[in-house]
PDB file of C-alpha atoms and ligand atoms in Angstrom:
ATOM      1  CA  MET K   1      21.379  49.086  68.740  1.00  0.00           C
ATOM      2  CA  TYR K   2      17.540  49.553  67.851  1.00  0.00           C
ATOM      3  CA  GLN K   3      15.970  51.520  70.734  1.00  0.00           C
ATOM      4  CA  ASN K   4      12.064  52.274  70.961  1.00  0.00           C
ATOM      5  CA  ILE K   5      11.047  54.863  73.704  1.00  0.00           C
ATOM      6  CA  LEU K   6       7.478  54.389  74.537  1.00  0.00           C
ATOM      7  CA  SER K   7       5.351  56.957  76.755  1.00  0.00           C
ATOM      8  CA  VAL K   8       2.447  55.992  78.131  1.00  0.00           C
ATOM      9  CA  VAL K   9       0.167  59.364  78.567  1.00  0.00           C
ATOM     10  CA  SER K  10      -3.246  60.560  79.466  1.00  0.00           C
ATOM     11  CA  THR K  11      -4.487  63.777  80.878  1.00  0.00           C
ATOM     12  CA  LYS K  12      -7.024  61.547  82.970  1.00  0.00           C
ATOM     13  CA  GLY K  13      -6.240  59.516  85.963  1.00  0.00           C
ATOM     14  CA  GLY K  14      -7.011  55.751  86.349  1.00  0.00           C
ATOM     15  CA  VAL K  15      -7.389  54.754  82.871  1.00  0.00           C
ATOM     16  CA  GLY K  16      -4.862  52.066  82.758  1.00  0.00           C
ATOM     17  CA  LYS K  17      -1.609  53.624  82.025  1.00  0.00           C
ATOM     18  CA  THR K  18       0.200  51.687  84.744  1.00  0.00           C
ATOM     19  CA  THR K  19      -1.582  48.468  83.905  1.00  0.00           C
ATOM     20  CA  LEU K  20      -0.675  48.600  80.256  1.00  0.00           C
ATOM     21  CA  THR K  21       3.222  49.896  80.744  1.00  0.00           C
ATOM     22  CA  ALA K  22       3.798  47.025  83.284  1.00  0.00           C
ATOM     23  CA  ASN K  23       2.375  44.559  81.130  1.00  0.00           C
ATOM     24  CA  LEU K  24       3.300  45.480  77.816  1.00  0.00           C
ATOM     25  CA  GLY K  25       7.023  46.005  79.205  1.00  0.00           C
ATOM     26  CA  ALA K  26       6.808  42.296  80.746  1.00  0.00           C
ATOM     27  CA  TYR K  27       5.649  40.986  77.519  1.00  0.00           C
ATOM     28  CA  LEU K  28       8.184  42.410  75.256  1.00  0.00           C
ATOM     29  CA  ALA K  29      11.149  41.269  77.918  1.00  0.00           C
ATOM     30  CA  ASP K  30       9.553  37.693  77.753  1.00  0.00           C
ATOM     31  CA  GLN K  31       9.953  38.189  73.768  1.00  0.00           C
ATOM     32  CA  GLY K  32      13.840  38.352  74.434  1.00  0.00           C
ATOM     33  CA  TYR K  33      14.112  42.127  74.207  1.00  0.00           C
ATOM     34  CA  LYS K  34      16.000  44.207  76.884  1.00  0.00           C
ATOM     35  CA  VAL K  35      13.404  46.536  78.586  1.00  0.00           C
ATOM     36  CA  LEU K  36      13.497  49.414  80.835  1.00  0.00           C
ATOM     37  CA  LEU K  37      10.211  50.673  82.764  1.00  0.00           C
ATOM     38  CA  ILE K  38      10.558  54.151  83.988  1.00  0.00           C
ATOM     39  CA  ASP K  39       7.987  55.305  86.629  1.00  0.00           C
ATOM     40  CA  ALA K  40       7.622  59.148  86.093  1.00  0.00           C
ATOM     41  CA  ASP K  41       4.425  59.103  88.436  1.00  0.00           C
ATOM     42  CA  VAL K  42       4.820  60.923  91.835  1.00  0.00           C
ATOM     43  CA  GLN K  43       2.500  58.194  93.084  1.00  0.00           C
ATOM     44  CA  PRO K  44       4.687  55.230  92.587  1.00  0.00           C
ATOM     45  CA  SER K  45       2.405  52.585  91.501  1.00  0.00           C
ATOM     46  CA  LEU K  46       4.634  51.038  88.705  1.00  0.00           C
ATOM     47  CA  SER K  47       7.600  50.791  91.234  1.00  0.00           C
ATOM     48  CA  SER K  48       5.658  48.300  93.109  1.00  0.00           C
ATOM     49  CA  TYR K  49       3.533  46.492  90.284  1.00  0.00           C
ATOM     50  CA  PHE K  50       6.537  43.791  90.062  1.00  0.00           C
ATOM     51  CA  ALA K  51       8.919  42.399  92.768  1.00  0.00           C
ATOM     52  CA  ILE K  52      12.504  43.869  92.561  1.00  0.00           C
ATOM     53  CA  ASN K  53      15.310  41.790  92.974  1.00  0.00           C
ATOM     54  CA  ASP K  54      18.086  43.996  92.837  1.00  0.00           C
ATOM     55  CA  VAL K  55      17.561  47.846  94.030  1.00  0.00           C
ATOM     56  CA  ALA K  56      19.652  50.490  92.204  1.00  0.00           C
ATOM     57  CA  GLU K  57      21.124  53.318  94.432  1.00  0.00           C
ATOM     58  CA  PHE K  58      18.940  56.059  92.781  1.00  0.00           C
ATOM     59  CA  GLY K  59      15.788  56.478  90.837  1.00  0.00           C
ATOM     60  CA  LEU K  60      13.695  59.059  88.851  1.00  0.00           C
ATOM     61  CA  GLN K  61      15.280  62.192  90.393  1.00  0.00           C
ATOM     62  CA  GLN K  62      18.783  61.299  89.454  1.00  0.00           C
ATOM     63  CA  LEU K  63      17.657  59.899  85.994  1.00  0.00           C
ATOM     64  CA  ILE K  64      16.300  63.099  85.237  1.00  0.00           C
ATOM     65  CA  SER K  65      18.427  65.876  86.895  1.00  0.00           C
ATOM     66  CA  ASN K  66      21.998  64.233  86.974  1.00  0.00           C
ATOM     67  CA  SER K  67      23.661  64.854  83.684  1.00  0.00           C
ATOM     68  CA  THR K  68      26.307  62.256  84.558  1.00  0.00           C
ATOM     69  CA  VAL K  69      23.745  59.504  85.364  1.00  0.00           C
ATOM     70  CA  THR K  70      24.623  55.873  84.023  1.00  0.00           C
ATOM     71  CA  PRO K  71      22.000  52.994  83.856  1.00  0.00           C
ATOM     72  CA  GLU K  72      23.897  51.321  86.888  1.00  0.00           C
ATOM     73  CA  MET K  73      23.151  54.191  89.114  1.00  0.00           C
ATOM     74  CA  VAL K  74      19.294  54.221  88.471  1.00  0.00           C
ATOM     75  CA  ALA K  75      18.181  50.717  86.901  1.00  0.00           C
ATOM     76  CA  SER K  76      16.749  48.289  89.246  1.00  0.00           C
ATOM     77  CA  LYS K  77      16.372  44.769  88.359  1.00  0.00           C
ATOM     78  CA  ILE K  78      13.056  42.817  88.175  1.00  0.00           C
ATOM     79  CA  GLU K  79      14.045  39.926  85.900  1.00  0.00           C
ATOM     80  CA  ASP K  80      16.922  39.145  83.322  1.00  0.00           C
ATOM     81  CA  ASN K  81      15.474  41.311  80.561  1.00  0.00           C
ATOM     82  CA  LEU K  82      13.430  43.600  82.773  1.00  0.00           C
ATOM     83  CA  ASP K  83      14.843  46.649  84.923  1.00  0.00           C
ATOM     84  CA  ILE K  84      12.975  49.577  86.262  1.00  0.00           C
ATOM     85  CA  VAL K  85      13.752  53.083  87.307  1.00  0.00           C
ATOM     86  CA  ILE K  86      11.847  53.583  90.462  1.00  0.00           C
ATOM     87  CA  SER K  87      10.087  56.859  91.226  1.00  0.00           C
ATOM     88  CA  ASP K  88      11.621  58.635  94.127  1.00  0.00           C
ATOM     89  CA  ASP K  89       9.894  62.098  93.999  1.00  0.00           C
ATOM     90  CA  PRO K  90       6.985  61.888  96.646  1.00  0.00           C
ATOM     91  CA  ASN K  91       7.111  65.612  97.038  1.00  0.00           C
ATOM     92  CA  GLY K  92       7.049  66.290  93.401  1.00  0.00           C
ATOM     93  CA  GLU K  93      10.242  68.353  93.442  1.00  0.00           C
ATOM     94  CA  LEU K  94      11.183  67.184  89.618  1.00  0.00           C
ATOM     95  CA  GLN K  95       8.118  68.991  88.307  1.00  0.00           C
ATOM     96  CA  ASN K  96       9.720  72.225  89.491  1.00  0.00           C
ATOM     97  CA  TRP K  97      13.381  71.146  88.316  1.00  0.00           C
ATOM     98  CA  VAL K  98      11.885  70.340  84.582  1.00  0.00           C
ATOM     99  CA  LYS K  99      10.112  73.934  84.871  1.00  0.00           C
ATOM    100  CA  ASN K 100      13.172  75.851  85.947  1.00  0.00           C
ATOM    101  CA  THR K 101      15.931  74.385  84.087  1.00  0.00           C
ATOM    102  CA  PRO K 102      16.501  75.785  80.549  1.00  0.00           C
ATOM    103  CA  ASP K 103      16.772  72.354  78.871  1.00  0.00           C
ATOM    104  CA  GLY K 104      14.345  70.711  81.297  1.00  0.00           C
ATOM    105  CA  ARG K 105      11.931  69.166  78.975  1.00  0.00           C
ATOM    106  CA  VAL K 106      14.350  67.825  76.644  1.00  0.00           C
ATOM    107  CA  ARG K 107      16.965  66.456  78.989  1.00  0.00           C
ATOM    108  CA  LEU K 108      15.120  63.136  79.396  1.00  0.00           C
ATOM    109  CA  ARG K 109      14.844  62.535  75.779  1.00  0.00           C
ATOM    110  CA  GLY K 110      18.753  63.390  75.281  1.00  0.00           C
ATOM    111  CA  ILE K 111      19.958  61.070  78.280  1.00  0.00           C
ATOM    112  CA  LEU K 112      17.846  58.371  77.280  1.00  0.00           C
ATOM    113  CA  ARG K 113      18.914  58.394  73.630  1.00  0.00           C
ATOM    114  CA  GLN K 114      22.647  58.921  74.422  1.00  0.00           C
ATOM    115  CA  ARG K 115      23.295  56.789  77.636  1.00  0.00           C
ATOM    116  CA  PHE K 116      20.488  54.282  77.848  1.00  0.00           C
ATOM    117  CA  ASN K 117      20.858  52.554  74.252  1.00  0.00           C
ATOM    118  CA  ASN K 118      21.485  49.085  75.615  1.00  0.00           C
ATOM    119  CA  TYR K 119      17.779  48.721  76.110  1.00  0.00           C
ATOM    120  CA  ASN K 120      15.615  47.795  73.279  1.00  0.00           C
ATOM    121  CA  PHE K 121      12.485  49.230  74.760  1.00  0.00           C
ATOM    122  CA  ILE K 122      11.948  52.084  77.301  1.00  0.00           C
ATOM    123  CA  LEU K 123       8.336  52.157  78.449  1.00  0.00           C
ATOM    124  CA  ILE K 124       7.619  55.357  80.622  1.00  0.00           C
ATOM    125  CA  ASP K 125       4.604  55.502  82.694  1.00  0.00           C
ATOM    126  CA  THR K 126       3.453  58.950  83.576  1.00  0.00           C
ATOM    127  CA  GLN K 127       1.106  60.899  86.071  1.00  0.00           C
ATOM    128  CA  GLY K 128      -2.645  61.580  84.651  1.00  0.00           C
ATOM    129  CA  ALA K 129      -2.247  65.367  84.452  1.00  0.00           C
ATOM    130  CA  VAL K 130      -0.672  67.882  82.493  1.00  0.00           C
ATOM    131  CA  GLY K 131       2.566  69.232  83.863  1.00  0.00           C
ATOM    132  CA  PRO K 132       6.281  70.043  83.152  1.00  0.00           C
ATOM    133  CA  LEU K 133       7.557  66.302  83.823  1.00  0.00           C
ATOM    134  CA  GLN K 134       4.384  64.915  81.708  1.00  0.00           C
ATOM    135  CA  GLU K 135       5.639  67.072  78.933  1.00  0.00           C
ATOM    136  CA  ALA K 136       9.370  65.706  79.122  1.00  0.00           C
ATOM    137  CA  THR K 137       8.188  62.043  78.743  1.00  0.00           C
ATOM    138  CA  VAL K 138       5.972  63.230  75.670  1.00  0.00           C
ATOM    139  CA  ILE K 139       9.222  64.864  73.992  1.00  0.00           C
ATOM    140  CA  ALA K 140      11.227  61.806  74.992  1.00  0.00           C
ATOM    141  CA  ALA K 141       9.056  59.480  73.234  1.00  0.00           C
ATOM    142  CA  ASP K 142       9.153  57.747  70.002  1.00  0.00           C
ATOM    143  CA  LYS K 143       5.672  56.481  70.232  1.00  0.00           C
ATOM    144  CA  LEU K 144       2.823  57.663  72.586  1.00  0.00           C
ATOM    145  CA  ILE K 145       0.195  55.119  73.763  1.00  0.00           C
ATOM    146  CA  SER K 146      -2.765  56.461  75.513  1.00  0.00           C
ATOM    147  CA  PRO K 147      -5.331  54.343  77.122  1.00  0.00           C
ATOM    148  CA  VAL K 148      -8.887  55.603  77.098  1.00  0.00           C
ATOM    149  CA  VAL K 149     -11.776  54.289  78.808  1.00  0.00           C
ATOM    150  CA  PRO K 150     -15.077  54.542  76.732  1.00  0.00           C
ATOM    151  CA  ASP K 151     -17.081  56.528  79.345  1.00  0.00           C
ATOM    152  CA  LYS K 152     -18.238  60.202  79.187  1.00  0.00           C
ATOM    153  CA  LEU K 153     -15.349  61.495  81.372  1.00  0.00           C
ATOM    154  CA  SER K 154     -12.499  59.650  79.976  1.00  0.00           C
ATOM    155  CA  ALA K 155     -13.821  60.135  76.189  1.00  0.00           C
ATOM    156  CA  THR K 156     -14.151  63.663  76.730  1.00  0.00           C
ATOM    157  CA  GLU K 157     -11.174  64.299  78.599  1.00  0.00           C
ATOM    158  CA  PHE K 158      -9.371  62.419  75.756  1.00  0.00           C
ATOM    159  CA  LEU K 159     -10.793  64.202  72.792  1.00  0.00           C
ATOM    160  CA  HIS K 160     -10.237  67.659  74.253  1.00  0.00           C
ATOM    161  CA  ASN K 161      -7.371  67.757  77.039  1.00  0.00           C
ATOM    162  CA  THR K 162      -5.323  65.193  75.669  1.00  0.00           C
ATOM    163  CA  THR K 163      -5.290  66.630  72.000  1.00  0.00           C
ATOM    164  CA  ASN K 164      -4.808  70.246  73.420  1.00  0.00           C
ATOM    165  CA  MET K 165      -1.861  68.916  75.153  1.00  0.00           C
ATOM    166  CA  LEU K 166      -0.357  67.500  72.271  1.00  0.00           C
ATOM    167  CA  ASN K 167      -1.044  70.482  69.936  1.00  0.00           C
ATOM    168  CA  ARG K 168       0.593  72.932  72.435  1.00  0.00           C
ATOM    169  CA  LEU K 169       3.717  70.549  72.556  1.00  0.00           C
ATOM    170  CA  ALA K 170       3.950  70.129  68.806  1.00  0.00           C
ATOM    171  CA  GLU K 171       4.049  73.871  68.743  1.00  0.00           C
ATOM    172  CA  SER K 172       6.854  73.912  71.100  1.00  0.00           C
ATOM    173  CA  ALA K 173       8.639  71.047  69.818  1.00  0.00           C
ATOM    174  CA  SER K 174       9.171  72.239  66.543  1.00  0.00           C
ATOM    175  CA  TRP K 175      10.972  75.266  68.034  1.00  0.00           C
ATOM    176  CA  LEU K 176      13.073  72.662  69.832  1.00  0.00           C
ATOM    177  CA  GLY K 177      14.021  71.008  66.729  1.00  0.00           C
ATOM    178  CA  VAL K 178      12.069  67.823  67.716  1.00  0.00           C
ATOM    179  CA  GLU K 179       9.087  65.972  66.674  1.00  0.00           C
ATOM    180  CA  ILE K 180       6.328  64.765  68.717  1.00  0.00           C
ATOM    181  CA  ALA K 181       5.832  61.259  68.461  1.00  0.00           C
ATOM    182  CA  PRO K 182       2.365  59.801  66.731  1.00  0.00           C
ATOM    183  CA  LEU K 183      -0.179  58.460  69.487  1.00  0.00           C
ATOM    184  CA  TYR K 184      -1.955  55.384  69.398  1.00  0.00           C
ATOM    185  CA  ALA K 185      -5.256  55.551  71.462  1.00  0.00           C
ATOM    186  CA  LEU K 186      -6.354  52.285  72.953  1.00  0.00           C
ATOM    187  CA  LEU K 187      -9.639  51.453  74.298  1.00  0.00           C
ATOM    188  CA  ASN K 188      -9.259  50.029  77.641  1.00  0.00           C
ATOM    189  CA  ARG K 189     -11.962  48.654  80.138  1.00  0.00           C
ATOM    190  CA  VAL K 190     -14.247  48.045  77.383  1.00  0.00           C
ATOM    191  CA  GLU K 191     -17.646  46.619  78.337  1.00  0.00           C
ATOM    192  CA  ASN K 192     -20.360  45.028  76.519  1.00  0.00           C
ATOM    193  CA  THR K 193     -22.964  47.910  77.561  1.00  0.00           C
ATOM    194  CA  SER K 194     -24.668  50.480  75.437  1.00  0.00           C
ATOM    195  CA  VAL K 195     -22.650  53.400  77.268  1.00  0.00           C
ATOM    196  CA  SER K 196     -19.387  51.629  76.316  1.00  0.00           C
ATOM    197  CA  LYS K 197     -20.324  51.100  72.708  1.00  0.00           C
ATOM    198  CA  HIS K 198     -21.775  54.699  72.359  1.00  0.00           C
ATOM    199  CA  TYR K 199     -18.242  56.567  73.653  1.00  0.00           C
ATOM    200  CA  SER K 200     -16.285  53.886  71.878  1.00  0.00           C
ATOM    201  CA  GLU K 201     -18.094  54.893  68.561  1.00  0.00           C
ATOM    202  CA  GLN K 202     -17.647  58.631  69.473  1.00  0.00           C
ATOM    203  CA  ILE K 203     -13.977  58.326  69.689  1.00  0.00           C
ATOM    204  CA  GLN K 204     -13.823  56.159  66.590  1.00  0.00           C
ATOM    205  CA  GLN K 205     -15.700  58.579  64.648  1.00  0.00           C
ATOM    206  CA  MET K 206     -13.472  61.316  65.628  1.00  0.00           C
ATOM    207  CA  GLY K 207     -11.819  63.338  62.837  1.00  0.00           C
ATOM    208  CA  PHE K 208      -8.268  63.603  64.585  1.00  0.00           C
ATOM    209  CA  GLU K 209      -6.430  64.771  61.456  1.00  0.00           C
ATOM    210  CA  LYS K 210      -8.696  67.836  61.698  1.00  0.00           C
ATOM    211  CA  VAL K 211      -8.001  68.776  65.346  1.00  0.00           C
ATOM    212  CA  CYS K 212      -4.644  67.300  66.165  1.00  0.00           C
ATOM    213  CA  ARG K 213      -1.293  68.442  64.950  1.00  0.00           C
ATOM    214  CA  VAL K 214       0.088  64.879  65.884  1.00  0.00           C
ATOM    215  CA  PRO K 215      -0.744  61.801  64.085  1.00  0.00           C
ATOM    216  CA  VAL K 216      -3.274  59.797  66.154  1.00  0.00           C
ATOM    217  CA  HIS K 217      -4.267  56.277  65.411  1.00  0.00           C
ATOM    218  CA  LEU K 218      -7.135  54.266  67.104  1.00  0.00           C
ATOM    219  CA  CYS K 219      -6.026  50.879  67.733  1.00  0.00           C
ATOM    220  CA  GLN K 220      -8.228  48.210  66.598  1.00  0.00           C
ATOM    221  CA  THR K 221      -7.148  46.058  69.482  1.00  0.00           C
ATOM    222  CA  THR K 222      -9.148  46.970  72.436  1.00  0.00           C
ATOM    223  CA  ILE K 223      -8.595  45.862  76.115  1.00  0.00           C
ATOM    224  CA  PRO K 224     -11.895  44.612  77.694  1.00  0.00           C
ATOM    225  CA  ARG K 225     -12.619  45.107  81.495  1.00  0.00           C
ATOM    226  CA  ALA K 226     -11.611  41.775  82.942  1.00  0.00           C
ATOM    227  CA  THR K 227     -10.210  40.444  86.192  1.00  0.00           C
ATOM    228  CA  VAL K 228      -7.056  39.085  84.749  1.00  0.00           C
ATOM    229  CA  TRP K 229      -5.626  43.048  85.040  1.00  0.00           C
ATOM    230  CA  ASN K 230      -6.518  43.160  88.539  1.00  0.00           C
ATOM    231  CA  ASP K 231      -5.059  39.527  89.187  1.00  0.00           C
ATOM    232  CA  ALA K 232      -1.749  40.680  87.395  1.00  0.00           C
ATOM    233  CA  VAL K 233      -0.990  43.494  89.846  1.00  0.00           C
ATOM    234  CA  ALA K 234      -2.439  41.405  92.709  1.00  0.00           C
ATOM    235  CA  GLN K 235       0.013  38.467  91.911  1.00  0.00           C
ATOM    236  CA  GLN K 236       2.933  40.621  90.439  1.00  0.00           C
ATOM    237  CA  MET K 237       2.847  38.634  87.511  1.00  0.00           C
ATOM    238  CA  PRO K 238       2.292  40.029  84.004  1.00  0.00           C
ATOM    239  CA  ALA K 239      -1.102  39.220  82.731  1.00  0.00           C
ATOM    240  CA  HIS K 240       0.039  37.295  79.672  1.00  0.00           C
ATOM    241  CA  ARG K 241       1.577  34.595  81.590  1.00  0.00           C
ATOM    242  CA  ILE K 242      -1.301  34.386  83.782  1.00  0.00           C
ATOM    243  CA  GLU K 243      -3.886  34.130  80.796  1.00  0.00           C
ATOM    244  CA  LYS K 244      -2.646  32.337  77.710  1.00  0.00           C
ATOM    245  CA  THR K 245      -5.914  31.227  76.441  1.00  0.00           C
ATOM    246  CA  SER K 246      -9.416  32.386  77.280  1.00  0.00           C
ATOM    247  CA  SER K 247     -12.813  31.508  76.046  1.00  0.00           C
ATOM    248  CA  ARG K 248     -13.766  35.251  76.260  1.00  0.00           C
ATOM    249  CA  LYS K 249     -14.684  36.546  72.903  1.00  0.00           C
ATOM    250  CA  THR K 250     -12.213  39.658  72.858  1.00  0.00           C
ATOM    251  CA  GLY K 251      -9.258  37.047  73.532  1.00  0.00           C
ATOM    252  CA  SER K 252      -6.930  36.224  76.247  1.00  0.00           C
ATOM    253  CA  ALA K 253      -4.430  38.597  77.959  1.00  0.00           C
ATOM    254  CA  LEU K 254      -1.566  37.173  75.904  1.00  0.00           C
ATOM    255  CA  GLU K 255      -3.362  37.528  72.692  1.00  0.00           C
ATOM    256  CA  ILE K 256      -4.456  41.208  73.339  1.00  0.00           C
ATOM    257  CA  ILE K 257      -0.868  42.260  74.251  1.00  0.00           C
ATOM    258  CA  ALA K 258       0.491  40.471  71.230  1.00  0.00           C
ATOM    259  CA  SER K 259      -2.073  41.973  68.781  1.00  0.00           C
ATOM    260  CA  LEU K 260      -1.305  45.476  70.330  1.00  0.00           C
ATOM    261  CA  VAL K 261       2.530  44.911  69.630  1.00  0.00           C
ATOM    262  CA  GLU K 262       1.805  43.858  66.123  1.00  0.00           C
ATOM    263  CA  GLU K 263      -0.755  46.851  65.313  1.00  0.00           C
ATOM    264  CA  THR K 264       1.479  49.299  66.749  1.00  0.00           C
ATOM    265  CA  ASN K 265       4.495  48.012  64.826  1.00  0.00           C
ATOM    266  CA  ILE K 266       6.685  48.691  67.969  1.00  0.00           C
ATOM    267  CA  LEU K 267       8.748  45.808  66.768  1.00  0.00           C
ATOM    268  CA  GLY K 268       9.557  47.387  63.836  1.00  0.00           C
ATOM    269  CA  ASP K 269      11.590  45.078  61.159  1.00  0.00           C
ATOM    270  CA  ARG K 270      13.825  44.058  64.257  1.00  0.00           C
ATOM    271  CA  HIS K 271      14.053  40.621  65.884  1.00  0.00           C
ATOM    272  CA  VAL K 272      16.276  39.563  68.628  1.00  0.00           C
TER     273      VAL K 272
HETATM  274  N1  ATP T   1      -8.797  46.436  81.298  1.00  0.00           N
HETATM  275  C1  ATP T   1      -8.997  46.428  82.618  1.00  0.00           C
HETATM  276  N2  ATP T   1      -9.882  45.766  83.298  1.00  0.00           N
HETATM  277  C2  ATP T   1     -10.082  45.643  84.684  1.00  0.00           C
HETATM  278  N3  ATP T   1      -9.549  46.372  85.381  1.00  0.00           N
HETATM  279  C3  ATP T   1      -8.612  47.373  84.737  1.00  0.00           C
HETATM  280  C4  ATP T   1      -8.167  47.302  83.493  1.00  0.00           C
HETATM  281  N4  ATP T   1      -7.050  48.225  82.962  1.00  0.00           N
HETATM  282  C5  ATP T   1      -6.993  48.785  84.459  1.00  0.00           C
HETATM  283  N5  ATP T   1      -7.576  48.077  85.579  1.00  0.00           N
HETATM  284  C6  ATP T   1      -7.471  48.426  86.845  1.00  0.00           C
HETATM  285  O1  ATP T   1      -8.049  49.941  87.181  1.00  0.00           O
HETATM  286  C7  ATP T   1      -7.390  50.562  88.047  1.00  0.00           C
HETATM  287  C8  ATP T   1      -6.705  51.639  87.478  1.00  0.00           C
HETATM  288  O2  ATP T   1      -5.535  51.290  86.463  1.00  0.00           O
HETATM  289  P1  ATP T   1      -4.303  51.999  86.411  1.00  0.00           P
HETATM  290  O3  ATP T   1      -3.363  52.156  87.764  1.00  0.00           O
HETATM  291  O4  ATP T   1      -3.443  51.102  85.506  1.00  0.00           O
HETATM  292  O5  ATP T   1      -4.233  53.397  86.118  1.00  0.00           O
HETATM  293  P2  ATP T   1      -3.660  54.514  85.679  1.00  0.00           P
HETATM  294  O6  ATP T   1      -3.963  55.436  84.521  1.00  0.00           O
HETATM  295  O7  ATP T   1      -2.178  54.394  85.887  1.00  0.00           O
HETATM  296  O8  ATP T   1      -3.915  55.286  87.023  1.00  0.00           O
HETATM  297  P3  ATP T   1      -3.421  56.681  87.647  1.00  0.00           P
HETATM  298  O9  ATP T   1      -3.571  57.900  86.682  1.00  0.00           O
HETATM  299  O10 ATP T   1      -3.908  56.898  89.075  1.00  0.00           O
HETATM  300  O11 ATP T   1      -1.874  56.458  87.570  1.00  0.00           O
HETATM  301  C9  ATP T   1      -6.331  49.468  88.564  1.00  0.00           C
HETATM  302  O12 ATP T   1      -6.919  48.746  89.884  1.00  0.00           O
HETATM  303  C10 ATP T   1      -6.438  48.423  87.523  1.00  0.00           C
HETATM  304  O13 ATP T   1      -5.949  47.113  88.016  1.00  0.00           O
HETATM  305 MG1   MG T   2      -0.658  54.965  87.089  1.00  0.00          MG
END
């Protein structure tokens, strides 16, 4: 079965990773694909984004560290096509496990590919900080998506630290016999202000091929700052179901997510 693992990463906190993971995952599930969300953040925001109907016995800790884990053990049910592995590591102990286990950084990649291939899409939400667990999720991915807010702090962080993190991992990955996936940078919380335009342009004009060993594509699709993304989390309802049409120039939540899916080619040639 066609399986695609997407990790939503950033070395900066608060840029929209959880929002994107939840809404993109729910959109793909509504398209008929079988989707697994994984909350790999110690602060379990994704775990409570949607209501869970059937809670599995275990969560992230067993997924990462139990070599005999099965989907039944860790996949909690949100809806028919949408499952989630919840974060159950409030003290961040998994970071040490990943760091101290010889195959720590590649285990998740192997487990997901071998045991979780009944899912078409696996979307991993990560913590906005560099660390062994974040590295394991980057190594596991077929595609990386990185939201970037066009303001000074977020743009600078992306241009320096996220690309550094990728370069460092690309070096190690080549020795591990794996390739780091291409990264799609997605401007999020874009505003109609001169500051927002300035930093959007700065990112657009960046020659990534000169500074990054991993292919970086800047998405044409951008996500505006809009209340629908806050409504989604408040109502525990995917944004594309709340906002199918909009008079906003930037399009509705449904149109934005559909355009992102198209542009990143995450469906490949497959259809349900
Ligand atoms: N396009 C947007 N417009 C308006 N608000 C947004 C948008 N994207 C995200 N937000 C809001 O910004 C806040 C941070 O988003 P989110 O939690 O998704 O970021 P994060 O990268 O996962 O943060 P953390 O690093 O803390 O996990 C949330 O309140 C979310 O509702
Ligand atoms: Mg988050």
